[in-house]
mmCIF file of C-alpha atoms and ligand atoms in Angstrom:
data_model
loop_
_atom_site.group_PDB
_atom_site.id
_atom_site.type_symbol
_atom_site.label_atom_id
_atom_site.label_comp_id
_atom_site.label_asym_id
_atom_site.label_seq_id
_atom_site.Cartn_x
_atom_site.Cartn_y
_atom_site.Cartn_z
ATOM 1 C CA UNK A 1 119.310 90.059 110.743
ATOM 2 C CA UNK A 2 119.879 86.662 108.499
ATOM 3 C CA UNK A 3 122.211 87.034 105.033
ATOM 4 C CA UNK A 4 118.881 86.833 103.344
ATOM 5 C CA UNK A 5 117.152 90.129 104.917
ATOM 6 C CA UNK A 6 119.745 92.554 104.865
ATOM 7 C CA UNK A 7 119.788 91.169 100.848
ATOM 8 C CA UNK A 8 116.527 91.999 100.328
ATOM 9 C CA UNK A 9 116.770 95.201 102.454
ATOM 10 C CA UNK A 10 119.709 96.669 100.438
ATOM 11 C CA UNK A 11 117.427 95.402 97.449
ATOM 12 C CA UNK A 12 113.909 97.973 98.381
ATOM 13 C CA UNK A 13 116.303 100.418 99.789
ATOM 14 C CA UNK A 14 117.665 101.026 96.072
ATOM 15 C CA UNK A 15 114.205 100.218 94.657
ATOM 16 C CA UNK A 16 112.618 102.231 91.805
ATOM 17 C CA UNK A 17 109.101 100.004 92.370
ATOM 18 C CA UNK A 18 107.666 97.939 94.450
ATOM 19 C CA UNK A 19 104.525 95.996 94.207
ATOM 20 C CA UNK A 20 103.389 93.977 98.106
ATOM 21 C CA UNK A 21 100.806 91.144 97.585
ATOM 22 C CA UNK A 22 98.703 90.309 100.803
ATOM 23 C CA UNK A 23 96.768 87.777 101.541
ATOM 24 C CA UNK A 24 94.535 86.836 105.094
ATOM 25 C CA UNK A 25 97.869 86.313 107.258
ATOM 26 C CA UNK A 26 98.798 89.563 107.221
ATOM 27 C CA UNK A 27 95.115 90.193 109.284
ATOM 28 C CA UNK A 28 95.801 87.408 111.493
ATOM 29 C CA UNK A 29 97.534 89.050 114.172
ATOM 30 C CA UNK A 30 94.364 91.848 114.261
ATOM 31 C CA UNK A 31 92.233 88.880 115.071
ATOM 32 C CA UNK A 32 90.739 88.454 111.599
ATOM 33 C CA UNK A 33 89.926 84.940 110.873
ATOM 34 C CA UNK A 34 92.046 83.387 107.727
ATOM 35 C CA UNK A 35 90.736 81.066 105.340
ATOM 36 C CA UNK A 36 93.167 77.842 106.227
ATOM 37 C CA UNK A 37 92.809 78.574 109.890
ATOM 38 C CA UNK A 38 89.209 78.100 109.932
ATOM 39 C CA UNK A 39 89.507 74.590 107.445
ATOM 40 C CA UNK A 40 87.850 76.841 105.217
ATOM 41 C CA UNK A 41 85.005 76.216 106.813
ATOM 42 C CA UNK A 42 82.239 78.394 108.297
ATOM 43 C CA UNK A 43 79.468 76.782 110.347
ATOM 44 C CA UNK A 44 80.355 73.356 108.316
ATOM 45 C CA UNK A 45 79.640 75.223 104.518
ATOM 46 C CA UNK A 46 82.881 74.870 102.493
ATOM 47 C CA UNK A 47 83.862 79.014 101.918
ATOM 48 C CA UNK A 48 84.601 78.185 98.358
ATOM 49 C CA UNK A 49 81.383 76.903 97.793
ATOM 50 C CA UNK A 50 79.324 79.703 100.125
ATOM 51 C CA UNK A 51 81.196 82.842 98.450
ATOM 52 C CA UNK A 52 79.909 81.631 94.835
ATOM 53 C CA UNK A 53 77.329 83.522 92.639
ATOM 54 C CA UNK A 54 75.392 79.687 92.810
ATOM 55 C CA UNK A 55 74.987 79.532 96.209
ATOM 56 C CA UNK A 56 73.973 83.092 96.114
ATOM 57 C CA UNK A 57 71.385 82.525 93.388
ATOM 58 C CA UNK A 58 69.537 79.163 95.931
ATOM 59 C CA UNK A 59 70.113 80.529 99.491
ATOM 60 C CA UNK A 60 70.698 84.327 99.032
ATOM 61 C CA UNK A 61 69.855 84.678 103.429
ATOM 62 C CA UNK A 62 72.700 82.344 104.021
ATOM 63 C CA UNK A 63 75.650 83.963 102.371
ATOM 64 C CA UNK A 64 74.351 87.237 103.746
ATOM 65 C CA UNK A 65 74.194 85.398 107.078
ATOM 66 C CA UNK A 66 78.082 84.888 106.153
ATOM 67 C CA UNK A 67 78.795 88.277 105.436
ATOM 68 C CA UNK A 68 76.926 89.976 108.595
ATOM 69 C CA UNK A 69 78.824 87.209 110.368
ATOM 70 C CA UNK A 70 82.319 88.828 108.930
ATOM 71 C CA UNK A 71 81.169 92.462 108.879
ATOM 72 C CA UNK A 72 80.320 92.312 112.690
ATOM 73 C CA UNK A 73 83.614 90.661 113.245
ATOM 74 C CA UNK A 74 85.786 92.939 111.775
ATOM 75 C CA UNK A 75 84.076 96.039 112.406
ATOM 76 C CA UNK A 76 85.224 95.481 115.775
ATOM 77 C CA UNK A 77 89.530 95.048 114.977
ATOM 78 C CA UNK A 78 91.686 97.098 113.779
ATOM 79 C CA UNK A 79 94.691 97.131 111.416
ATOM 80 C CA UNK A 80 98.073 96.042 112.946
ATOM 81 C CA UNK A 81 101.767 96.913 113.118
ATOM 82 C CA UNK A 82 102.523 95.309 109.950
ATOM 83 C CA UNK A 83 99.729 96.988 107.324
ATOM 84 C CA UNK A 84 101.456 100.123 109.244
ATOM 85 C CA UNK A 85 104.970 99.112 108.086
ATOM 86 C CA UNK A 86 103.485 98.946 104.484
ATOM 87 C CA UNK A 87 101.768 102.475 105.277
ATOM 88 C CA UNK A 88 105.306 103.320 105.681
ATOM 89 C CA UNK A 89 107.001 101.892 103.242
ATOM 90 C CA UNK A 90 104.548 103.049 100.782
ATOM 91 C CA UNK A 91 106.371 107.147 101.980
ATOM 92 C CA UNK A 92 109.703 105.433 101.438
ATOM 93 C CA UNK A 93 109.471 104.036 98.018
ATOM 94 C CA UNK A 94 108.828 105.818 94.516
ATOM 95 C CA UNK A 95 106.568 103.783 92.733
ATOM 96 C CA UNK A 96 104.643 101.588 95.275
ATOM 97 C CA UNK A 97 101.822 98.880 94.703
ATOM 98 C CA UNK A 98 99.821 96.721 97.600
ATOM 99 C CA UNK A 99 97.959 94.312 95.920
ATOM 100 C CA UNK A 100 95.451 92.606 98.342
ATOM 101 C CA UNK A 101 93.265 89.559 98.140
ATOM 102 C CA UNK A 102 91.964 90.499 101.720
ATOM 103 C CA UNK A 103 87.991 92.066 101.693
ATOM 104 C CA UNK A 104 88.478 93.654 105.339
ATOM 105 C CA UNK A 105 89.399 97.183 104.344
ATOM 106 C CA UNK A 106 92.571 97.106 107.283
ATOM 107 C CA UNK A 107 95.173 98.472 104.359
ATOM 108 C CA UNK A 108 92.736 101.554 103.553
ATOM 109 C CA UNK A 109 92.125 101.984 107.259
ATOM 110 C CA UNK A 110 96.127 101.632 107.938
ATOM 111 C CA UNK A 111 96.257 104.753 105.632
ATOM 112 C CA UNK A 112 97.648 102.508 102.492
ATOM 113 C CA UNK A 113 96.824 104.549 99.256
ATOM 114 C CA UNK A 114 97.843 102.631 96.178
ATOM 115 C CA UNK A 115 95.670 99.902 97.091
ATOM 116 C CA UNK A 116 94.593 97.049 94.422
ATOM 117 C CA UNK A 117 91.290 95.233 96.422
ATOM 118 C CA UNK A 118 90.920 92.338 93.758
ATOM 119 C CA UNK A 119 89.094 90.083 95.293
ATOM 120 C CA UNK A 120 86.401 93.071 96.136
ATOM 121 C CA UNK A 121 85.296 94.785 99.807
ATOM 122 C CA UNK A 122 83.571 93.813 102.642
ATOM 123 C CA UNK A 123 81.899 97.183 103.338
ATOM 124 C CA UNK A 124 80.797 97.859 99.681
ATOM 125 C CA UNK A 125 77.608 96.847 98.234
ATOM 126 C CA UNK A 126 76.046 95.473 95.130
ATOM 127 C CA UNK A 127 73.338 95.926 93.311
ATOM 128 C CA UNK A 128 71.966 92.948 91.440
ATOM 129 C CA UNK A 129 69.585 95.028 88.959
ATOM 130 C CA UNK A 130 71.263 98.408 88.437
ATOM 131 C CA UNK A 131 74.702 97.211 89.868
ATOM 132 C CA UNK A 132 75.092 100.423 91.850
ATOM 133 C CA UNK A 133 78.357 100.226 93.848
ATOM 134 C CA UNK A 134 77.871 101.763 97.575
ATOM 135 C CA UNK A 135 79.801 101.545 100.617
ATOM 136 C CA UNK A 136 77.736 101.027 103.790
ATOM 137 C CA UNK A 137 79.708 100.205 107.012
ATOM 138 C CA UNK A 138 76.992 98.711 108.899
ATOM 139 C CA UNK A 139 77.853 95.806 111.322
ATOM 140 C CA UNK A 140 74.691 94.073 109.894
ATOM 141 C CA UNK A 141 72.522 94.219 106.585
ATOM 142 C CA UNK A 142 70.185 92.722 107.370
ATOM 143 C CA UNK A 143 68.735 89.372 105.881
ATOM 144 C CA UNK A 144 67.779 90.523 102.421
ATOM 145 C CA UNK A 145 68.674 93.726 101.831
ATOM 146 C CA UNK A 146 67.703 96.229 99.251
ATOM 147 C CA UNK A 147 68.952 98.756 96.955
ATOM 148 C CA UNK A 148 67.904 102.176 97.448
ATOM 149 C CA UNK A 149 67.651 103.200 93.943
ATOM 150 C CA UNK A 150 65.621 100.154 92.697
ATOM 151 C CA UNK A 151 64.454 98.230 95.206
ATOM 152 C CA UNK A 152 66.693 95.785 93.646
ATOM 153 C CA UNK A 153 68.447 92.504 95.887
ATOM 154 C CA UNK A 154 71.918 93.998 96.780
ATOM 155 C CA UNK A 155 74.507 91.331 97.124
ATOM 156 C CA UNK A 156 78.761 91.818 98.564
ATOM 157 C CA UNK A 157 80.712 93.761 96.354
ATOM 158 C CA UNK A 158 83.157 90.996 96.439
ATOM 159 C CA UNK A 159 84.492 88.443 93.625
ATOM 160 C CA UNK A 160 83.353 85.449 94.511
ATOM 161 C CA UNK A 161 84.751 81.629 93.443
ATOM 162 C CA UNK A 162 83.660 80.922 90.084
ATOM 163 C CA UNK A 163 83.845 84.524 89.261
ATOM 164 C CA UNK A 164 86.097 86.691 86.948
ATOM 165 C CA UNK A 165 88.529 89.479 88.701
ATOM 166 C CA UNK A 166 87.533 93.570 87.839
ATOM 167 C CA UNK A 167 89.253 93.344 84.744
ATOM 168 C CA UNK A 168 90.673 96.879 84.863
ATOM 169 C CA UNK A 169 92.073 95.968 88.534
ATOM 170 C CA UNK A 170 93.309 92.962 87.356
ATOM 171 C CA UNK A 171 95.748 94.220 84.473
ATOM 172 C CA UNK A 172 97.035 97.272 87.306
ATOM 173 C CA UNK A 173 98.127 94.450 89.331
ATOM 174 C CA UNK A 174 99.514 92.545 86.571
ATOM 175 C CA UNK A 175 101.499 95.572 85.038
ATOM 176 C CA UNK A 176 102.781 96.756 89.095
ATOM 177 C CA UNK A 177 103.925 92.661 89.019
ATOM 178 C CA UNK A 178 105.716 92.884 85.953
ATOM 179 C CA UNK A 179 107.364 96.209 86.255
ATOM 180 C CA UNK A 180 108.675 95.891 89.929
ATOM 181 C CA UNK A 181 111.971 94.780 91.134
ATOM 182 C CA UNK A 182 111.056 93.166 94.166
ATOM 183 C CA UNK A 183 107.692 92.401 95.728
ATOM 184 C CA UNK A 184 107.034 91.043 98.828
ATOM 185 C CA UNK A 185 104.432 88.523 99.093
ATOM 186 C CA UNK A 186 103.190 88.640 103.111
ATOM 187 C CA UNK A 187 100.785 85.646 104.539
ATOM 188 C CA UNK A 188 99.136 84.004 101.883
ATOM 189 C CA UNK A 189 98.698 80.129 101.135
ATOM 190 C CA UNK A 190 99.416 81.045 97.489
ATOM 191 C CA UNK A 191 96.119 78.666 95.859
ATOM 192 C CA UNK A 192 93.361 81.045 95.150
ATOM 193 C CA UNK A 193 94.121 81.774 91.300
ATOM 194 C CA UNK A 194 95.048 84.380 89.218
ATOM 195 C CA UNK A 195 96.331 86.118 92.705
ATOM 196 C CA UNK A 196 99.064 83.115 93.592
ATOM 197 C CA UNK A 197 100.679 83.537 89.928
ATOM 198 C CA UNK A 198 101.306 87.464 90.175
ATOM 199 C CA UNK A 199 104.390 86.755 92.150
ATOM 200 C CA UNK A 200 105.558 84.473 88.932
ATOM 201 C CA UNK A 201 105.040 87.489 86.761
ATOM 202 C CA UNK A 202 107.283 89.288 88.674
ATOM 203 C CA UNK A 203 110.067 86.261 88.412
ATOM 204 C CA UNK A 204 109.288 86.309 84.521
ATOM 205 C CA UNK A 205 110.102 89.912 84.236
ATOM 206 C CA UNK A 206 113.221 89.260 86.273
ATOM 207 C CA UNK A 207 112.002 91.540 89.731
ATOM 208 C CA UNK A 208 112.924 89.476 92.895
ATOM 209 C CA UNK A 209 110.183 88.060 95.311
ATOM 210 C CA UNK A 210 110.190 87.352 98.658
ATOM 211 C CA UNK A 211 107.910 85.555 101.113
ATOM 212 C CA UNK A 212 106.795 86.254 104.556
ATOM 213 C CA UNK A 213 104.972 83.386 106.192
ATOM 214 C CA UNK A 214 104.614 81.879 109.232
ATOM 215 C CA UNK A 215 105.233 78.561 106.804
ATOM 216 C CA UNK A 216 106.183 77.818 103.328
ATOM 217 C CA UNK A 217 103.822 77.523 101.063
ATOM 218 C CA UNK A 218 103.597 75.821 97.243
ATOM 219 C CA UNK A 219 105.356 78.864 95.864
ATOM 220 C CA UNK A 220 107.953 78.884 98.501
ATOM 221 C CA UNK A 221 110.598 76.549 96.159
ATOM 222 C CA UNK A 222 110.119 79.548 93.365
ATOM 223 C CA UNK A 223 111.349 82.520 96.111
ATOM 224 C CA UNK A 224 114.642 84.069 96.045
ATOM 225 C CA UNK A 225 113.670 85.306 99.567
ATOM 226 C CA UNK A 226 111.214 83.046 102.569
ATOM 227 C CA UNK A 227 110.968 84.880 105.672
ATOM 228 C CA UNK A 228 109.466 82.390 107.958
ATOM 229 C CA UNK A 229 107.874 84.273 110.792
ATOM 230 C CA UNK A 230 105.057 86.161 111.797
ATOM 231 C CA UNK A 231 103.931 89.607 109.677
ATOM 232 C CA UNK A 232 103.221 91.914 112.433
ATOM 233 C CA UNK A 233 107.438 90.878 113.601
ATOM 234 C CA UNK A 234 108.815 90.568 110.224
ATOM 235 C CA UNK A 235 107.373 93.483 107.847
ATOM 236 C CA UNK A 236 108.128 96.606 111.038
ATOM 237 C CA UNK A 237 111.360 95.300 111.120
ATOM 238 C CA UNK A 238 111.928 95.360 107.698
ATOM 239 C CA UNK A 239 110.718 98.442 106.757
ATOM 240 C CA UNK A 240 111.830 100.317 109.695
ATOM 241 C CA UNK A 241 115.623 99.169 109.194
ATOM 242 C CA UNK A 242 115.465 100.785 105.594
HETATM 243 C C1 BV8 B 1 88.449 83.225 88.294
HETATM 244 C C2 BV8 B 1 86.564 87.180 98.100
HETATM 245 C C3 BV8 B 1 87.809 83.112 85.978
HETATM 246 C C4 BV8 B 1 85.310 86.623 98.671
HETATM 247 C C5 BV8 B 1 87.977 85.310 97.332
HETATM 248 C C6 BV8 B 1 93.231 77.435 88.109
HETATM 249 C C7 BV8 B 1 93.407 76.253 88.759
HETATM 250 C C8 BV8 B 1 92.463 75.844 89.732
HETATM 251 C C9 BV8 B 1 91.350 76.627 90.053
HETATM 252 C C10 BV8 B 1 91.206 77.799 89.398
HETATM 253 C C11 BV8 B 1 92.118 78.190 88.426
HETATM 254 N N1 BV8 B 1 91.708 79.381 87.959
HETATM 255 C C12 BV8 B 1 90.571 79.738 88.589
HETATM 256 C C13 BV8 B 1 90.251 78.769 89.469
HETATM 257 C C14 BV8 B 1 89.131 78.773 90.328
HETATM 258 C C15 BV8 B 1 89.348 79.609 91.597
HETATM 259 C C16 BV8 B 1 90.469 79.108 92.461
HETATM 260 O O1 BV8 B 1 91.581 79.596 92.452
HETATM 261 N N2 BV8 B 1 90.095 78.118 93.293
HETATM 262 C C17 BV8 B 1 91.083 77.605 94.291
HETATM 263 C C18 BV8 B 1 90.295 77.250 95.550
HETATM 264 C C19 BV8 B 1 91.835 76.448 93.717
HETATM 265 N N3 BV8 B 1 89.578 81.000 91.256
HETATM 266 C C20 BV8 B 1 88.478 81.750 90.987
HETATM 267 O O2 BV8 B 1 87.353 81.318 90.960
HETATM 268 C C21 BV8 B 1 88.751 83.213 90.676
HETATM 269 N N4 BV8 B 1 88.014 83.603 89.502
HETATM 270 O O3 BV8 B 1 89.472 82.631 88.137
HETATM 271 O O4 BV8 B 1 87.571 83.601 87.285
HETATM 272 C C22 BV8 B 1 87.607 81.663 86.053
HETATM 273 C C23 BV8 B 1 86.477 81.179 86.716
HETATM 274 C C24 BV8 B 1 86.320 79.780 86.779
HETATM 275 C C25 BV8 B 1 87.269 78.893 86.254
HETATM 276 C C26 BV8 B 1 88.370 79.421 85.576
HETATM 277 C C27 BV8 B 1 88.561 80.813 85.494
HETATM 278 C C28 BV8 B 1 88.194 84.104 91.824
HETATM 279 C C29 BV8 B 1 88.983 83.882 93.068
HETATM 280 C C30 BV8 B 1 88.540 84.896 94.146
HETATM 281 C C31 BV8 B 1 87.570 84.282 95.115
HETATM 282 N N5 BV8 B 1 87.278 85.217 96.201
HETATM 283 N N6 BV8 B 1 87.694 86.242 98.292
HETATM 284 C C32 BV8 B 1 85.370 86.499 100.173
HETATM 285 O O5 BV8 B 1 86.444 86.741 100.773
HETATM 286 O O6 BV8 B 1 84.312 86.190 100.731
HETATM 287 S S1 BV8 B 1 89.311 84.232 97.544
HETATM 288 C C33 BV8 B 1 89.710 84.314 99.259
HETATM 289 O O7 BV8 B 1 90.356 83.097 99.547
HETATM 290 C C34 BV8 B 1 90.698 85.392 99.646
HETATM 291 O O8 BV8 B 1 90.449 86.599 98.990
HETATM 292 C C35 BV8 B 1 92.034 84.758 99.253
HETATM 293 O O9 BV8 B 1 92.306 84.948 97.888
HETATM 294 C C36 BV8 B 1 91.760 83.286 99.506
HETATM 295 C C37 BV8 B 1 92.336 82.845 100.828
HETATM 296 O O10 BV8 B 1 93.726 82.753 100.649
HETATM 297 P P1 BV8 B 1 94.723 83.567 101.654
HETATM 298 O O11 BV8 B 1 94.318 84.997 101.711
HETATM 299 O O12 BV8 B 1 96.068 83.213 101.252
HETATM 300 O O13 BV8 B 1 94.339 82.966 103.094
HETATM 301 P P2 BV8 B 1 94.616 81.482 103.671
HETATM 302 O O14 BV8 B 1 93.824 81.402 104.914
HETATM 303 O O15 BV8 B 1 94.439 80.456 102.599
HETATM 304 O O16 BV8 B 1 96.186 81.493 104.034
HETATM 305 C C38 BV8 B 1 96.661 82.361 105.036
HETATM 306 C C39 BV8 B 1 98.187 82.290 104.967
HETATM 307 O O17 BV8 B 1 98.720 83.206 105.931
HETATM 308 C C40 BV8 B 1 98.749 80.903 105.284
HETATM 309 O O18 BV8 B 1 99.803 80.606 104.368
HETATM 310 C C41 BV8 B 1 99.294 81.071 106.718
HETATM 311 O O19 BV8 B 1 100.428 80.258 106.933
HETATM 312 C C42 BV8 B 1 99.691 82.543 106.731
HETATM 313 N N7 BV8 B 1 99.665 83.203 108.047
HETATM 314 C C43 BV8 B 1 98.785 82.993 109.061
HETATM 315 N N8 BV8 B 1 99.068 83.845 110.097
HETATM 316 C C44 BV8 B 1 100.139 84.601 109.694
HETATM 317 C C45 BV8 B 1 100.517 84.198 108.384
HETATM 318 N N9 BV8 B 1 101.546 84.757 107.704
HETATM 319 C C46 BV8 B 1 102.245 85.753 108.345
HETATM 320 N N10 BV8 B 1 101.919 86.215 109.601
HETATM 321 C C47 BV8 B 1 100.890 85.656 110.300
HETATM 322 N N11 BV8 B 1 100.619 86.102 111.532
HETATM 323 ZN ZN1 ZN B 2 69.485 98.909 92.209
#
């Protein structure tokens, strides 16, 4: 183990908090598509352009078409060995927050508790006239489908580009940056804002940060710890040596 990890390992082995920010690399190795590996591109429609409330609004059959295509593809994978390690170091550490911008639900189903899912869920459901929140874990919604209660258009209870965070969520993630003396920040490309500044909240507070990518990244210059490598190696090996 480099200079640099058994630093950061003495570092969460005498730490009060801890706040882990995810992003789609961490699901990578479970066989869930990430953003950059797919060009951000699904059947040729830009991703930041399909997951918007405008193209919602003019082709409401397409991004559900886009979201059946996702549900059916990870309903079938599971979490992997590193949102296990977090599972784990979640037991080992008092105060612990995991922070994910990922909508697959693998750090719930990993048995992660103190779980911040800003950008939203792939299993819940929206209601666009009585906004009723469900969860339905169906493989496929259907084309248009509708809310029970009102008959109303349900849409992905997920924030889409263009759209603000869960406020509430969005200040628990803040405070769990600012108050934490290290986090780790594990396979994301760092450009989807607010999420890519949390880990300069932590550095403003004066926590440490460290990165865990199979490549740097634009934040990488700003880390007092870059752990180039894969997740599912890095974060088991990590955690278990504490
Ligand atoms: C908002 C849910 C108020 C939906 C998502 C400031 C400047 C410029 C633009 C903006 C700005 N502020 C706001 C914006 C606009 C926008 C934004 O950031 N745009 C980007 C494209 C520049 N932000 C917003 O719209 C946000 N809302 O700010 O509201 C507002 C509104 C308008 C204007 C001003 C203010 C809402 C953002 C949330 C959007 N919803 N997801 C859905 O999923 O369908 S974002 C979605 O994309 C993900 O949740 C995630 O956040 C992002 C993808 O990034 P990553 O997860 O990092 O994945 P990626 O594929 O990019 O990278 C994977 C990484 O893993 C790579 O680094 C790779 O090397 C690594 N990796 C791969 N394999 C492994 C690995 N690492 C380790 N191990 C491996 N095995
Ligand atoms: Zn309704």
């Amino acid at each position: 183990m480099g200079p640099d990890r058994s630093k950061l390992k003495e570092l969460l082995k005498k730490a009060e908090r801890v706040a882990v920010l995810t992003g789609a690399g961490i699901s990578a190795e479970s066989g869930v598509p990430t953003f950059r590996g797919a060009d951000g591109l699904w059947r040729n429609y830009k991703v930041t352009e399909l997951a918007t409330p405008d193209a919602f609004a003019q082709h409401p059959e397409l991004v559900w078409e886009f979201y059946n295509w996702r549900r059916q593809l990870v309903n079938g994978l599971t979490y992997n060995p590193a949102h296990k390690a977090l599972v784990d170091l979640e037991a080992k550490v008092p105060h612990f927050t995991l922070i994910t911008q990922n909508v697959d639900g693998l750090h719930l189903k990993a048995g992660s508790r103190n779980v911040l899912e800003i950008h939203g869920n792939l299993w819940k459901v929206r209601c666009t006239r009585c906004h009723k929140i469900t969860t339905d874990m169906s493989p496929d919604m259907g084309t248009l489908p509708k809310c029970q209660e009102c008959g109303g258009l349900l849409r992905p209870h997920v924030v889409w580009f263009g759209e603000s965070l869960d406020y509430p969520l969005l200040h628990q993630a803040m405070e769990a940056s600012r108050t934490c003396q290290v986090m780790l920040v594990i396979g994301t490309s760092a450009v989807v804002q607010p999420a890519a500044s949390l880990a300069l909240e932590t550095k403003g507070a004066g926590g440490k940060v460290a990165e865990i990518n199979v490549e740097e990244t634009p934040n990488s210059r700003m880390m007092d710890f870059v752990l180039l490598g894969k997740a599912g190696e890095i974060v088991p090996e990590l955690v278990n040596s504490l």
